[in-house]
């Protein structure tokens, strides 16, 4: 025991103090400093573009915002067979950013502007497939020659809204992994099933993965559009796009040929849906035009803004200024509560992107109204009114909503506006919205059919029988009992009819009042208070706007339902989502409320929702 002290001291002197601050050893030659961190991986981004001038500002802006050091990133960019200014746009962008990135390889092909065997710019002909396969192979070989650690293929209309996408994919530690990209439909950048001949096959797994009901990184037979290849893996050396293997018998398609090569090399493809990584458009049909494609991508930008910040364009690209108009209407009204600044900003930006000018109408905040203000306006609730879902009287939120629309009707009448559009601030637009609405109005007016109200967004409540299609006017039906006022067209005559009904002393929710006025409300105890019910009402079919959120979904906020009773501020009217009949009925109504015999416009079927 007496010798333990000296031996312990000798041990401490021999071992030193360990790797603490300064990492000092007993002898000078034992001193060391901590190792420096590893450099980030070297990444090549391969971008292939054709007629993509409409998409590149947003796509390149998102690429620039990726949180991977630009000095460790190389760009491989190819342009081919374009009739728009894709080549000039990309050339200018590369000139401005080339000093930021490690290396830039530029492969323009300005002539010819089309393939001899293609029927149009959206047609994928055999010659086009082969050329794209050769381009992708060239990108793959360039990344290998540059000793890149990773190769990111990025389609020119894929917007990576998540700046951490690269790092998150690398962390998955896979040879080949794709971020699941969102779209307006079931379409995404992966398949869950493939036939023995290399064609798409439906599987039960697809929709749960696509909807993120199951989250993770899933083995799949096909990814495309945007994906990351780990070139450090030995098996990655066997991957190729062109030429296909001598025994290749699958369709002559770049993504299918690559999937075959992965299978032969025993490289498993993965799709990752743990996060929201970005968005892509639904492919258009082969007969679609470049205008269709530009408007389809515009809809991608609108969908991004529903739950995410806008996809800002690259600051290194000049974007032509928007030239808003009123779509041929006398006025476009946007109703918004002053305290809903987030909704206001989103809707104003959404309308601006579509080149639609509007007049902002400050909504009446029913929650802020006291009883004396309500009495001064002569407001009384319709005798016997009860909410059909909750059995409660009118709420202050519903009161404010009614007054907001009522003030719009008053302005229409006072200004003598022949036709106007009214938007609420919690809606999302369908693809080709502006063109479809303008075409609908032109056809309706050409037929000389009188009208007062046209729903462009609603919840159809009567679903047992189809609504009557309007002859010779595409995408229009006679409206039956409906809810919601998120978007509608109103004529001067219609506004005057609504005001003449004097609804304030017998108020009910505005979306109950409108069906009363066109005599489609099922409850006579409501309709009997309004003897003149001759409003001529139609509805777009399919609808042109939808809510940003449905009842019960994450992010759903209602200023009408989450309120207090109109004459009792002590009684709150928030509702229990888990017990809400309205929430349970919502999916059924969305599924059943469709009219199948309506004359359709070509724009209705221009975009493929199928995979």
PDB file of N, CA, C and O in Angstrom, residues 324-329 332 351 354-357 419 421 423 433-435 437-438 441-442:
ATOM      1  N   UNK A 324     -50.301  41.297 -64.860  1.00  0.00           N
ATOM      2  CA  UNK A 324     -51.605  40.807 -64.376  1.00  0.00           C
ATOM      3  C   UNK A 324     -52.769  41.459 -65.121  1.00  0.00           C
ATOM      4  O   UNK A 324     -52.687  42.590 -65.595  1.00  0.00           O
ATOM      5  N   UNK A 325     -53.859  40.706 -65.219  1.00  0.00           N
ATOM      6  CA  UNK A 325     -55.115  41.238 -65.750  1.00  0.00           C
ATOM      7  C   UNK A 325     -56.263  40.623 -64.957  1.00  0.00           C
ATOM      8  O   UNK A 325     -56.041  39.823 -64.047  1.00  0.00           O
ATOM      9  N   UNK A 326     -57.484  40.992 -65.308  1.00  0.00           N
ATOM     10  CA  UNK A 326     -58.657  40.525 -64.568  1.00  0.00           C
ATOM     11  C   UNK A 326     -59.391  39.399 -65.288  1.00  0.00           C
ATOM     12  O   UNK A 326     -60.542  39.102 -64.966  1.00  0.00           O
ATOM     13  N   UNK A 327     -58.743  38.754 -66.231  1.00  0.00           N
ATOM     14  CA  UNK A 327     -59.285  37.580 -66.926  1.00  0.00           C
ATOM     15  C   UNK A 327     -60.577  37.897 -67.673  1.00  0.00           C
ATOM     16  O   UNK A 327     -61.408  37.022 -67.918  1.00  0.00           O
ATOM     17  N   UNK A 328     -60.800  39.154 -68.014  1.00  0.00           N
ATOM     18  CA  UNK A 328     -62.023  39.529 -68.705  1.00  0.00           C
ATOM     19  C   UNK A 328     -63.160  39.897 -67.776  1.00  0.00           C
ATOM     20  O   UNK A 328     -64.253  40.246 -68.235  1.00  0.00           O
ATOM     21  N   UNK A 329     -62.933  39.844 -66.470  1.00  0.00           N
ATOM     22  CA  UNK A 329     -63.960  40.232 -65.504  1.00  0.00           C
ATOM     23  C   UNK A 329     -63.836  41.719 -65.178  1.00  0.00           C
ATOM     24  O   UNK A 329     -62.790  42.340 -65.388  1.00  0.00           O
ATOM     25  N   UNK A 332     -61.922  41.347 -59.667  1.00  0.00           N
ATOM     26  CA  UNK A 332     -61.564  40.103 -58.986  1.00  0.00           C
ATOM     27  C   UNK A 332     -61.357  40.461 -57.521  1.00  0.00           C
ATOM     28  O   UNK A 332     -60.460  41.243 -57.186  1.00  0.00           O
ATOM     29  N   UNK A 351     -51.841  34.621 -56.997  1.00  0.00           N
ATOM     30  CA  UNK A 351     -52.525  35.336 -58.073  1.00  0.00           C
ATOM     31  C   UNK A 351     -51.526  36.044 -58.974  1.00  0.00           C
ATOM     32  O   UNK A 351     -51.673  36.058 -60.201  1.00  0.00           O
ATOM     33  N   UNK A 354     -49.988  33.803 -61.460  1.00  0.00           N
ATOM     34  CA  UNK A 354     -50.893  33.477 -62.563  1.00  0.00           C
ATOM     35  C   UNK A 354     -51.256  34.703 -63.402  1.00  0.00           C
ATOM     36  O   UNK A 354     -52.079  34.597 -64.307  1.00  0.00           O
ATOM     37  N   UNK A 355     -50.657  35.827 -63.075  1.00  0.00           N
ATOM     38  CA  UNK A 355     -50.934  37.089 -63.762  1.00  0.00           C
ATOM     39  C   UNK A 355     -52.407  37.463 -63.663  1.00  0.00           C
ATOM     40  O   UNK A 355     -53.073  37.812 -64.640  1.00  0.00           O
ATOM     41  N   UNK A 356     -52.910  37.403 -62.432  1.00  0.00           N
ATOM     42  CA  UNK A 356     -54.288  37.793 -62.129  1.00  0.00           C
ATOM     43  C   UNK A 356     -54.236  38.959 -61.152  1.00  0.00           C
ATOM     44  O   UNK A 356     -53.654  38.847 -60.074  1.00  0.00           O
ATOM     45  N   UNK A 357     -54.808  40.081 -61.517  1.00  0.00           N
ATOM     46  CA  UNK A 357     -54.875  41.226 -60.608  1.00  0.00           C
ATOM     47  C   UNK A 357     -56.143  41.128 -59.775  1.00  0.00           C
ATOM     48  O   UNK A 357     -57.150  40.546 -60.205  1.00  0.00           O
ATOM     49  N   UNK A 419     -69.754  41.457 -64.233  1.00  0.00           N
ATOM     50  CA  UNK A 419     -69.375  40.112 -63.799  1.00  0.00           C
ATOM     51  C   UNK A 419     -68.085  40.206 -62.987  1.00  0.00           C
ATOM     52  O   UNK A 419     -67.162  40.925 -63.362  1.00  0.00           O
ATOM     53  N   UNK A 421     -65.349  37.987 -60.009  1.00  0.00           N
ATOM     54  CA  UNK A 421     -64.911  36.751 -59.356  1.00  0.00           C
ATOM     55  C   UNK A 421     -64.662  37.067 -57.888  1.00  0.00           C
ATOM     56  O   UNK A 421     -64.102  38.121 -57.563  1.00  0.00           O
ATOM     57  N   UNK A 423     -62.901  35.421 -54.454  1.00  0.00           N
ATOM     58  CA  UNK A 423     -62.036  34.390 -53.873  1.00  0.00           C
ATOM     59  C   UNK A 423     -61.979  34.565 -52.366  1.00  0.00           C
ATOM     60  O   UNK A 423     -61.894  35.703 -51.867  1.00  0.00           O
ATOM     61  N   UNK A 433     -55.887  26.855 -64.398  1.00  0.00           N
ATOM     62  CA  UNK A 433     -57.054  27.554 -63.842  1.00  0.00           C
ATOM     63  C   UNK A 433     -57.477  28.737 -64.702  1.00  0.00           C
ATOM     64  O   UNK A 433     -58.640  28.852 -65.108  1.00  0.00           O
ATOM     65  N   UNK A 434     -56.568  29.633 -64.973  1.00  0.00           N
ATOM     66  CA  UNK A 434     -56.930  30.875 -65.656  1.00  0.00           C
ATOM     67  C   UNK A 434     -57.497  30.595 -67.036  1.00  0.00           C
ATOM     68  O   UNK A 434     -58.550  31.135 -67.425  1.00  0.00           O
ATOM     69  N   UNK A 435     -56.840  29.744 -67.789  1.00  0.00           N
ATOM     70  CA  UNK A 435     -57.300  29.448 -69.145  1.00  0.00           C
ATOM     71  C   UNK A 435     -58.650  28.732 -69.123  1.00  0.00           C
ATOM     72  O   UNK A 435     -59.527  28.999 -69.956  1.00  0.00           O
ATOM     73  N   UNK A 437     -61.028  28.899 -66.778  1.00  0.00           N
ATOM     74  CA  UNK A 437     -62.105  29.801 -66.374  1.00  0.00           C
ATOM     75  C   UNK A 437     -62.467  30.758 -67.509  1.00  0.00           C
ATOM     76  O   UNK A 437     -63.651  31.003 -67.781  1.00  0.00           O
ATOM     77  N   UNK A 438     -61.461  31.310 -68.168  1.00  0.00           N
ATOM     78  CA  UNK A 438     -61.734  32.235 -69.263  1.00  0.00           C
ATOM     79  C   UNK A 438     -62.449  31.529 -70.417  1.00  0.00           C
ATOM     80  O   UNK A 438     -63.382  32.081 -71.012  1.00  0.00           O
ATOM     81  N   UNK A 441     -66.162  30.975 -69.435  1.00  0.00           N
ATOM     82  CA  UNK A 441     -66.971  32.191 -69.536  1.00  0.00           C
ATOM     83  C   UNK A 441     -67.219  32.571 -70.998  1.00  0.00           C
ATOM     84  O   UNK A 441     -68.327  33.022 -71.361  1.00  0.00           O
ATOM     85  N   UNK A 442     -66.235  32.397 -71.848  1.00  0.00           N
ATOM     86  CA  UNK A 442     -66.407  32.716 -73.266  1.00  0.00           C
ATOM     87  C   UNK A 442     -67.470  31.826 -73.897  1.00  0.00           C
ATOM     88  O   UNK A 442     -68.327  32.301 -74.661  1.00  0.00           O
TER      89      UNK A 442
END
